[in-house]
Short mmCIF file of C-alpha atoms in Angstrom, two decimals:
data_model
loop_
_atom_site.label_atom_id
_atom_site.label_comp_id
_atom_site.label_asym_id
_atom_site.label_seq_id
_atom_site.Cartn_x
_atom_site.Cartn_y
_atom_site.Cartn_z
CA UNK A 1 0.00 0.00 0.00
CA UNK A 2 1.42 3.35 -0.97
CA UNK A 3 2.45 5.68 1.79
CA UNK A 4 0.85 9.08 2.17
CA UNK A 5 2.40 11.85 0.16
CA UNK A 6 1.75 15.13 -1.53
CA UNK A 7 0.48 14.90 -5.10
CA UNK A 8 3.17 15.85 -7.59
CA UNK A 9 3.20 16.41 -11.34
CA UNK A 10 4.72 13.67 -13.58
CA UNK A 11 8.38 14.25 -14.40
CA UNK A 12 8.15 15.12 -18.10
CA UNK A 13 10.78 17.69 -18.78
CA UNK A 14 9.37 21.10 -18.07
CA UNK A 15 5.75 20.06 -17.96
CA UNK A 16 3.61 22.36 -15.84
CA UNK A 17 2.75 21.25 -12.34
CA UNK A 18 -0.94 20.53 -11.88
CA UNK A 19 -3.04 23.34 -10.51
CA UNK A 20 -3.60 23.09 -6.79
CA UNK A 21 -7.32 22.81 -6.05
CA UNK A 22 -8.96 25.76 -4.39
CA UNK A 23 -11.91 25.71 -2.07
CA UNK A 24 -14.73 27.89 -3.39
CA UNK A 25 -18.17 28.67 -2.09
CA UNK A 26 -20.62 27.20 -4.63
CA UNK A 27 -22.52 29.70 -6.74
CA UNK A 28 -25.73 28.65 -5.03
CA UNK A 29 -24.42 30.14 -1.77
CA UNK A 30 -23.94 33.50 -3.46
CA UNK A 31 -27.52 33.17 -4.63
CA UNK A 32 -28.44 32.30 -1.04
CA UNK A 33 -26.90 35.59 0.05
CA UNK A 34 -29.04 37.44 -2.49
CA UNK A 35 -32.17 35.69 -1.23
CA UNK A 36 -31.28 36.51 2.38
CA UNK A 37 -30.56 40.15 1.53
CA UNK A 38 -33.96 40.44 -0.15
CA UNK A 39 -35.58 38.76 2.86
CA UNK A 40 -33.77 41.15 5.22
CA UNK A 41 -35.00 44.14 3.19
CA UNK A 42 -38.56 42.81 3.30
CA UNK A 43 -38.32 42.35 7.08
CA UNK A 44 -37.00 45.87 7.51
CA UNK A 45 -39.72 47.34 5.30
CA UNK A 46 -42.37 45.34 7.15
CA UNK A 47 -41.06 46.62 10.49
CA UNK A 48 -41.33 50.23 9.31
CA UNK A 49 -44.85 49.59 8.01
CA UNK A 50 -45.95 48.06 11.33
CA UNK A 51 -44.44 50.98 13.23
CA UNK A 52 -46.50 53.42 11.16
CA UNK A 53 -49.70 51.41 11.59
CA UNK A 54 -49.17 51.10 15.34
CA UNK A 55 -48.10 54.68 16.02
CA UNK A 56 -49.97 56.62 13.30
CA UNK A 57 -52.73 54.27 12.23
CA UNK A 58 -51.89 55.04 8.59
CA UNK A 59 -49.21 54.45 5.98
CA UNK A 60 -46.80 57.30 5.20
CA UNK A 61 -44.67 56.61 2.15
CA UNK A 62 -42.36 59.61 2.59
CA UNK A 63 -40.12 57.79 5.07
CA UNK A 64 -39.88 54.75 2.82
CA UNK A 65 -38.01 56.65 0.10
CA UNK A 66 -34.69 56.96 1.99
CA UNK A 67 -35.19 53.48 3.45
CA UNK A 68 -35.57 52.10 -0.08
CA UNK A 69 -32.36 53.85 -1.09
CA UNK A 70 -30.62 52.05 1.75
CA UNK A 71 -31.92 48.70 0.50
CA UNK A 72 -30.59 49.51 -2.97
CA UNK A 73 -27.16 50.23 -1.48
CA UNK A 74 -27.15 46.84 0.24
CA UNK A 75 -28.07 45.13 -3.02
CA UNK A 76 -25.26 47.05 -4.70
CA UNK A 77 -22.82 45.75 -2.10
CA UNK A 78 -24.04 42.21 -2.78
CA UNK A 79 -23.37 42.69 -6.50
CA UNK A 80 -19.90 44.03 -5.70
CA UNK A 81 -19.19 40.98 -3.54
CA UNK A 82 -20.06 38.70 -6.44
CA UNK A 83 -17.21 40.28 -8.43
CA UNK A 84 -14.70 41.35 -5.79
CA UNK A 85 -15.13 38.69 -3.10
CA UNK A 86 -17.03 35.78 -4.65
CA UNK A 87 -16.04 33.37 -1.86
CA UNK A 88 -17.10 35.66 0.99
CA UNK A 89 -19.35 34.34 3.73
CA UNK A 90 -22.99 34.53 2.54
CA UNK A 91 -24.55 35.25 5.95
CA UNK A 92 -22.67 38.30 7.25
CA UNK A 93 -24.19 40.91 4.90
CA UNK A 94 -27.84 39.80 5.40
CA UNK A 95 -27.45 39.68 9.20
CA UNK A 96 -25.88 43.13 9.33
CA UNK A 97 -28.66 44.43 7.07
CA UNK A 98 -31.54 43.13 9.15
CA UNK A 99 -29.98 44.30 12.44
CA UNK A 100 -29.37 47.74 10.96
CA UNK A 101 -32.93 47.90 9.62
CA UNK A 102 -34.56 46.82 12.88
CA UNK A 103 -32.55 49.47 14.68
CA UNK A 104 -33.81 52.13 12.27
CA UNK A 105 -37.40 50.94 12.80
CA UNK A 106 -37.02 51.18 16.59
CA UNK A 107 -35.48 54.66 16.34
CA UNK A 108 -38.21 55.76 13.92
CA UNK A 109 -40.86 54.59 16.36
CA UNK A 110 -39.30 56.75 19.11
CA UNK A 111 -39.16 59.73 16.74
CA UNK A 112 -42.89 59.38 16.07
CA UNK A 113 -43.56 59.35 19.80
CA UNK A 114 -41.51 62.52 20.22
CA UNK A 115 -42.99 64.28 17.20
CA UNK A 116 -39.66 64.56 15.35
CA UNK A 117 -39.51 64.73 11.56
CA UNK A 118 -37.12 65.70 8.77
CA UNK A 119 -33.49 66.22 9.74
CA UNK A 120 -34.60 66.55 13.37
CA UNK A 121 -35.55 62.90 13.17
CA UNK A 122 -32.84 60.64 14.55
CA UNK A 123 -34.03 57.88 12.21
CA UNK A 124 -33.38 60.00 9.11
CA UNK A 125 -29.86 60.76 10.31
CA UNK A 126 -29.41 57.07 11.08
CA UNK A 127 -30.36 56.18 7.50
CA UNK A 128 -27.82 58.69 6.19
CA UNK A 129 -25.14 57.26 8.47
CA UNK A 130 -26.12 53.74 7.42
CA UNK A 131 -25.64 54.65 3.77
CA UNK A 132 -22.25 56.20 4.51
CA UNK A 133 -21.24 53.15 6.56
CA UNK A 134 -22.19 50.75 3.75
CA UNK A 135 -20.21 52.84 1.26
CA UNK A 136 -17.18 52.71 3.58
CA UNK A 137 -17.61 48.94 3.96
CA UNK A 138 -17.68 48.61 0.19
CA UNK A 139 -14.52 50.73 -0.01
CA UNK A 140 -12.80 48.28 2.34
CA UNK A 141 -13.77 45.39 0.05
CA UNK A 142 -12.52 47.26 -3.03
CA UNK A 143 -9.24 48.57 -1.61
CA UNK A 144 -8.23 45.65 0.61
CA UNK A 145 -7.45 42.78 -1.72
CA UNK A 146 -5.79 40.67 0.96
CA UNK A 147 -6.04 41.05 4.73
CA UNK A 148 -2.34 40.20 5.20
CA UNK A 149 -1.46 43.69 3.97
CA UNK A 150 -2.72 45.03 7.29
CA UNK A 151 -0.03 43.12 9.17
CA UNK A 152 2.65 45.34 7.63
CA UNK A 153 1.01 48.42 9.12
CA UNK A 154 0.41 47.10 12.64
CA UNK A 155 2.43 49.85 14.33
CA UNK A 156 0.77 52.51 12.23
CA UNK A 157 -2.57 51.03 13.34
CA UNK A 158 -1.40 51.26 16.96
CA UNK A 159 -0.37 54.89 16.52
CA UNK A 160 -3.65 55.82 14.81
CA UNK A 161 -5.65 53.98 17.47
CA UNK A 162 -3.91 55.82 20.32
CA UNK A 163 -4.39 59.18 18.58
CA UNK A 164 -8.09 58.45 18.16
CA UNK A 165 -8.35 57.55 21.84
CA UNK A 166 -6.68 60.81 22.88
CA UNK A 167 -8.68 63.12 20.59
CA UNK A 168 -11.64 63.54 23.00
CA UNK A 169 -9.22 64.85 25.65
CA UNK A 170 -8.33 67.89 23.53
CA UNK A 171 -9.90 71.05 25.01
CA UNK A 172 -11.13 72.49 21.70
CA UNK A 173 -12.86 69.57 20.01
CA UNK A 174 -13.39 67.19 22.94
CA UNK A 175 -16.98 66.99 24.12
CA UNK A 176 -18.58 65.62 27.27
CA UNK A 177 -21.92 63.92 26.57
CA UNK A 178 -23.95 62.04 29.20
CA UNK A 179 -21.03 62.13 31.61
CA UNK A 180 -18.44 60.54 29.29
CA UNK A 181 -15.76 62.45 27.42
CA UNK A 182 -15.52 60.19 24.37
CA UNK A 183 -16.81 62.53 21.67
CA UNK A 184 -15.26 65.12 19.37
CA UNK A 185 -17.27 67.95 17.83
CA UNK A 186 -16.16 69.36 14.46
CA UNK A 187 -18.21 71.51 12.11
CA UNK A 188 -21.56 70.76 13.68
CA UNK A 189 -20.99 66.99 13.75
CA UNK A 190 -20.17 64.82 16.73
CA UNK A 191 -18.14 61.66 16.34
CA UNK A 192 -16.85 58.99 18.72
CA UNK A 193 -13.29 58.17 17.55
CA UNK A 194 -12.94 55.31 20.03
CA UNK A 195 -15.23 53.23 17.81
CA UNK A 196 -12.66 53.30 15.01
CA UNK A 197 -9.83 52.93 17.51
CA UNK A 198 -11.03 49.46 18.51
CA UNK A 199 -10.54 48.26 14.92
CA UNK A 200 -7.05 49.78 14.74
CA UNK A 201 -6.10 48.18 18.05
CA UNK A 202 -7.45 44.81 16.95
CA UNK A 203 -5.18 45.00 13.87
CA UNK A 204 -2.22 45.96 16.07
CA UNK A 205 -2.88 43.23 18.64
CA UNK A 206 -3.10 40.61 15.89
CA UNK A 207 0.13 41.76 14.24
CA UNK A 208 2.02 42.09 17.51
CA UNK A 209 0.94 38.70 18.88
CA UNK A 210 2.00 36.93 15.68
CA UNK A 211 5.56 38.22 16.07
CA UNK A 212 5.75 37.85 19.87
CA UNK A 213 3.86 34.56 20.22
CA UNK A 214 6.92 32.38 20.86
CA UNK A 215 8.30 34.50 23.67
CA UNK A 216 4.85 34.83 25.23
CA UNK A 217 3.96 31.14 25.08
CA UNK A 218 7.14 29.07 25.44
CA UNK A 219 8.89 30.64 28.42
CA UNK A 220 7.72 31.60 31.86
CA UNK A 221 7.25 30.46 35.43
CA UNK A 222 5.07 27.46 36.23
CA UNK A 223 2.78 27.87 39.25
CA UNK A 224 0.03 25.40 40.24
CA UNK A 225 0.25 23.70 36.86
CA UNK A 226 -0.12 26.96 34.93
CA UNK A 227 2.71 28.71 33.11
CA UNK A 228 2.79 32.44 33.76
CA UNK A 229 4.79 34.95 31.68
CA UNK A 230 8.15 36.29 32.73
CA UNK A 231 8.37 39.76 34.23
CA UNK A 232 10.03 41.06 31.07
CA UNK A 233 7.06 39.84 29.02
CA UNK A 234 4.49 41.62 31.19
CA UNK A 235 5.05 44.94 29.43
CA UNK A 236 2.33 44.62 26.77
CA UNK A 237 -0.43 43.50 29.13
CA UNK A 238 0.49 46.15 31.71
CA UNK A 239 0.55 48.81 29.00
CA UNK A 240 -2.90 47.83 27.70
CA UNK A 241 -4.21 47.63 31.27
CA UNK A 242 -2.86 51.12 32.02
CA UNK A 243 -4.39 52.47 28.80
CA UNK A 244 -7.75 50.91 29.69
CA UNK A 245 -7.66 52.39 33.18
CA UNK A 246 -6.76 55.78 31.69
CA UNK A 247 -9.84 55.63 29.47
CA UNK A 248 -11.91 54.81 32.55
CA UNK A 249 -10.45 57.56 34.74
CA UNK A 250 -10.04 60.45 32.30
CA UNK A 251 -12.83 59.74 29.81
CA UNK A 252 -15.20 58.09 32.31
CA UNK A 253 -16.02 55.36 29.82
CA UNK A 254 -16.37 52.04 31.63
CA UNK A 255 -17.57 50.06 28.60
CA UNK A 256 -14.75 51.03 26.25
CA UNK A 257 -12.17 50.39 28.97
CA UNK A 258 -13.52 46.88 29.52
CA UNK A 259 -13.72 46.25 25.77
CA UNK A 260 -10.07 47.11 25.05
CA UNK A 261 -8.68 45.07 27.91
CA UNK A 262 -10.93 42.07 27.25
CA UNK A 263 -9.99 42.12 23.56
CA UNK A 264 -6.27 41.96 24.31
CA UNK A 265 -6.63 39.15 26.87
CA UNK A 266 -8.73 36.99 24.55
CA UNK A 267 -6.44 37.51 21.56
CA UNK A 268 -3.39 36.75 23.73
CA UNK A 269 -4.97 33.52 24.94
CA UNK A 270 -5.87 32.46 21.40
CA UNK A 271 -2.34 33.24 20.25
CA UNK A 272 -0.46 31.49 23.07
CA UNK A 273 -2.95 28.91 24.34
CA UNK A 274 -1.82 29.68 27.90
CA UNK A 275 -4.47 29.99 30.58
CA UNK A 276 -1.96 31.92 32.70
CA UNK A 277 -2.60 35.03 30.59
CA UNK A 278 -6.32 34.78 31.30
CA UNK A 279 -5.73 34.37 35.05
CA UNK A 280 -3.34 37.31 35.06
CA UNK A 281 -5.84 39.37 33.09
CA UNK A 282 -8.61 38.56 35.56
CA UNK A 283 -6.38 39.56 38.49
CA UNK A 284 -5.56 42.88 36.84
CA UNK A 285 -9.22 43.41 35.95
CA UNK A 286 -10.39 42.75 39.51
CA UNK A 287 -7.71 45.06 40.86
CA UNK A 288 -8.71 47.76 38.42
CA UNK A 289 -12.40 47.24 39.20
CA UNK A 290 -11.74 47.63 42.91
CA UNK A 291 -9.80 50.82 42.33
CA UNK A 292 -12.43 52.14 39.93
CA UNK A 293 -15.21 51.51 42.45
CA UNK A 294 -13.84 54.41 44.48
CA UNK A 295 -14.60 56.79 41.60
CA UNK A 296 -17.94 58.54 41.93
CA UNK A 297 -18.88 57.76 38.33
CA UNK A 298 -18.32 54.01 38.68
CA UNK A 299 -19.72 53.91 42.21
CA UNK A 300 -22.97 55.44 40.95
CA UNK A 301 -23.25 52.74 38.27
CA UNK A 302 -22.69 50.04 40.88
CA UNK A 303 -25.31 51.52 43.23
CA UNK A 304 -27.84 51.70 40.37
CA UNK A 305 -27.09 48.04 39.63
CA UNK A 306 -27.28 46.72 43.20
CA UNK A 307 -29.99 49.01 44.61
CA UNK A 308 -32.10 50.17 41.64
CA UNK A 309 -35.35 50.43 43.64
CA UNK A 310 -33.85 52.41 46.50
CA UNK A 311 -35.64 55.81 46.37
CA UNK A 312 -32.39 57.69 46.97
CA UNK A 313 -30.67 55.89 44.09
CA UNK A 314 -33.75 56.04 41.84
CA UNK A 315 -34.15 59.82 42.19
CA UNK A 316 -30.45 60.70 42.07
CA UNK A 317 -28.98 62.35 38.99
CA UNK A 318 -27.59 59.54 36.85
CA UNK A 319 -29.29 57.05 39.17
CA UNK A 320 -31.36 53.97 38.40
CA UNK A 321 -34.39 55.65 36.79
CA UNK A 322 -33.28 54.64 33.29
CA UNK A 323 -32.60 51.05 34.32
CA UNK A 324 -35.88 50.63 36.19
CA UNK A 325 -38.06 52.07 33.42
CA UNK A 326 -36.28 49.83 30.92
CA UNK A 327 -36.93 46.77 33.07
CA UNK A 328 -40.61 47.69 33.47
CA UNK A 329 -40.90 48.22 29.72
CA UNK A 330 -39.50 44.78 28.93
CA UNK A 331 -41.72 43.22 31.58
CA UNK A 332 -44.73 44.95 30.01
CA UNK A 333 -43.79 43.41 26.66
CA UNK A 334 -44.19 39.89 28.00
CA UNK A 335 -43.54 36.96 25.70
CA UNK A 336 -44.75 38.38 22.37
CA UNK A 337 -44.69 42.15 22.96
CA UNK A 338 -47.27 44.86 22.51
CA UNK A 339 -46.58 45.21 18.81
CA UNK A 340 -44.38 47.64 16.91
CA UNK A 341 -45.63 51.18 17.44
CA UNK A 342 -47.97 50.19 20.27
CA UNK A 343 -45.73 50.42 23.33
CA UNK A 344 -44.33 53.34 25.29
CA UNK A 345 -40.55 52.90 24.99
CA UNK A 346 -40.11 56.67 24.86
CA UNK A 347 -40.54 56.77 28.64
CA UNK A 348 -37.03 55.30 29.01
CA UNK A 349 -34.17 57.82 28.69
CA UNK A 350 -31.80 57.18 25.76
CA UNK A 351 -34.15 54.50 24.47
CA UNK A 352 -32.77 54.88 20.94
CA UNK A 353 -29.16 54.19 21.92
CA UNK A 354 -28.19 52.62 25.25
CA UNK A 355 -31.60 51.00 25.78
CA UNK A 356 -32.69 50.20 22.24
CA UNK A 357 -32.93 46.49 23.10
CA UNK A 358 -35.27 47.35 25.97
CA UNK A 359 -37.41 49.35 23.50
CA UNK A 360 -37.60 46.38 21.15
CA UNK A 361 -38.23 44.05 24.08
CA UNK A 362 -41.34 46.03 25.02
CA UNK A 363 -42.83 45.92 21.52
CA UNK A 364 -41.49 42.56 20.25
CA UNK A 365 -41.47 40.72 23.56
CA UNK A 366 -39.07 38.11 24.83
CA UNK A 367 -39.51 36.16 21.59
CA UNK A 368 -38.33 39.10 19.51
CA UNK A 369 -35.33 39.73 21.78
CA UNK A 370 -34.30 36.08 21.53
CA UNK A 371 -34.59 36.29 17.73
CA UNK A 372 -32.30 39.33 17.71
CA UNK A 373 -29.83 37.57 20.00
CA UNK A 374 -29.91 34.56 17.68
CA UNK A 375 -28.86 36.84 14.81
CA UNK A 376 -25.95 38.15 16.86
CA UNK A 377 -25.00 34.61 17.83
CA UNK A 378 -25.00 33.56 14.18
CA UNK A 379 -22.94 36.60 13.18
CA UNK A 380 -20.34 35.99 15.90
CA UNK A 381 -20.19 32.25 15.19
CA UNK A 382 -19.57 32.93 11.50
CA UNK A 383 -16.79 35.32 12.48
CA UNK A 384 -15.15 32.78 14.78
CA UNK A 385 -15.48 30.14 12.08
CA UNK A 386 -13.75 32.44 9.60
CA UNK A 387 -10.97 33.11 12.09
CA UNK A 388 -10.31 29.50 13.02
CA UNK A 389 -10.39 28.44 9.36
CA UNK A 390 -7.60 30.83 8.44
CA UNK A 391 -4.26 29.34 7.44
CA UNK A 392 -2.22 32.36 8.54
CA UNK A 393 -1.93 33.36 12.19
CA UNK A 394 -2.60 37.04 11.56
CA UNK A 395 -5.90 36.38 9.79
CA UNK A 396 -6.93 33.93 12.48
CA UNK A 397 -6.27 36.41 15.30
CA UNK A 398 -7.86 39.31 13.42
CA UNK A 399 -11.04 37.37 12.62
CA UNK A 400 -11.41 36.14 16.19
CA UNK A 401 -10.62 39.56 17.62
CA UNK A 402 -13.15 41.42 15.47
CA UNK A 403 -15.82 38.81 16.23
CA UNK A 404 -15.06 39.05 19.94
CA UNK A 405 -15.53 42.83 19.79
CA UNK A 406 -19.12 42.32 18.64
CA UNK A 407 -19.73 39.45 21.08
CA UNK A 408 -18.44 41.36 24.09
CA UNK A 409 -20.42 44.48 23.18
CA UNK A 410 -23.64 42.50 22.91
CA UNK A 411 -22.98 40.71 26.20
CA UNK A 412 -22.20 43.95 28.05
CA UNK A 413 -25.25 45.73 26.61
CA UNK A 414 -27.64 42.85 27.31
CA UNK A 415 -26.14 42.35 30.76
CA UNK A 416 -26.56 46.02 31.61
CA UNK A 417 -30.13 46.32 30.34
CA UNK A 418 -31.24 43.16 32.18
CA UNK A 419 -29.31 44.06 35.37
CA UNK A 420 -26.89 41.16 35.16
CA UNK A 421 -23.95 43.59 35.27
CA UNK A 422 -23.71 47.38 35.79
CA UNK A 423 -24.52 49.67 32.90
CA UNK A 424 -21.43 50.67 30.93
CA UNK A 425 -22.60 52.97 28.14
CA UNK A 426 -21.64 50.68 25.25
CA UNK A 427 -23.99 50.67 22.27
CA UNK A 428 -25.73 47.75 20.59
CA UNK A 429 -23.86 46.87 17.36
CA UNK A 430 -25.67 47.90 14.13
CA UNK A 431 -28.84 48.92 16.01
CA UNK A 432 -28.20 51.81 18.39
CA UNK A 433 -28.41 55.41 17.19
CA UNK A 434 -25.02 56.90 16.40
CA UNK A 435 -23.01 57.19 13.23
CA UNK A 436 -19.57 56.37 14.65
CA UNK A 437 -20.68 53.03 16.09
CA UNK A 438 -22.55 52.15 12.91
CA UNK A 439 -19.57 53.04 10.74
CA UNK A 440 -17.19 50.92 12.84
CA UNK A 441 -19.47 47.89 12.85
CA UNK A 442 -19.98 47.94 9.09
CA UNK A 443 -16.20 48.15 8.62
CA UNK A 444 -15.85 45.12 10.91
CA UNK A 445 -18.40 43.29 8.75
CA UNK A 446 -16.42 44.22 5.62
CA UNK A 447 -13.17 42.96 7.15
CA UNK A 448 -14.84 39.66 8.05
CA UNK A 449 -16.16 39.38 4.50
CA UNK A 450 -12.69 39.96 3.07
CA UNK A 451 -11.17 37.49 5.54
CA UNK A 452 -13.72 34.83 4.61
CA UNK A 453 -13.06 35.32 0.91
CA UNK A 454 -9.30 35.02 1.40
CA UNK A 455 -9.67 31.95 3.62
CA UNK A 456 -11.83 30.05 1.15
CA UNK A 457 -9.72 31.12 -1.82
CA UNK A 458 -6.42 29.93 -0.37
CA UNK A 459 -4.71 27.03 -2.15
CA UNK A 460 -4.57 23.81 -0.15
CA UNK A 461 -2.43 20.76 -0.80
CA UNK A 462 -4.23 17.52 -1.63
CA UNK A 463 -2.94 14.52 0.30
CA UNK A 464 -3.37 11.03 -1.08
CA UNK A 465 -3.03 7.75 0.77
#
């Protein structure tokens, strides 16, 4: 019986070697993406129609014009993927589309309750930002032919990410909104640069961990069966921890601080496979959490979490009023909800951003919330699958890191709204009002699409036995 070996071309002078087979997504899966995109557009249009019937009792076609333009943009991106990334994952674009559309429907419902219209309507601005975000995502697909190019610019990504983090601290353009100094205001527009910074830092972490993996994983001190890093190798984790604590202290942004540190710990564990990094990260996190609890901003969040029904906490500025009204709204929704346009989600402060899931929970019920969470679960699982399928370490770490960003955001938001953990101020990916968050999440989706196309289009050796 012949031993296993790599297929080789017959030795006939200078005869060409046989082409190495490539793994391609069948054409029917691209057609599946088209069908799912159309279905997502129908769901989004139906949600807007139900909102109008519930809130107005009539159909108003004026709002459907910009929404239709958004659907056309999504279809245009699908056509571009057929040509530029034919092997891209067929589920990411439809999932992002339906989440984006449901978010617009929820925001539109709140605008109707508040009597907003035209450019004063948050939903109209959200549609404009959605269109811009989709165009930027398409630009990523067009310009980034191979994700490995990003590895060359890992230190530039780090520099850009740090600059973006520091911008809100500038006295001229930095802006304090809802107690957090994470915004910049230029020319009448507000933007949250930290949303783009998380992508830059994910690129840097992936590139850095590829080059430093051996020193981080093969040497260290063994304690209780776990290998911990040497003191000289603690620099990166201590630097990221210090940066995260700085964001918490100076920008008063608990969610972003937790997101950056959690991203680095998870990517380090995936790169090295050493549980010691996770244990060390948890120790640093608990130490930082204890120190942060002494800050008035964090202490108020903890009090609202532990004692939301205490009258003193409920009535305090920045107290638990938002959390309690959100909980009552979701409880009022029950299993199947009151119907789109038929609830009173506008009673909850910031219902179109921080508490948009509570708004949807009131009108779609627990069933609707579980359906939305299932979409997020599918999106994250596809991202992890893309990452683990990659043949190069950089692509693997980048795919897992970007997917973890979405997963951690959803967990923190859901945990805060349902009182599992304290509120942090993070926004729900693709759904919450805000152009910077929407732009960043669509860019993440585009990077995952490019990663998936590269992964499936890589040549693989055929082994015979």
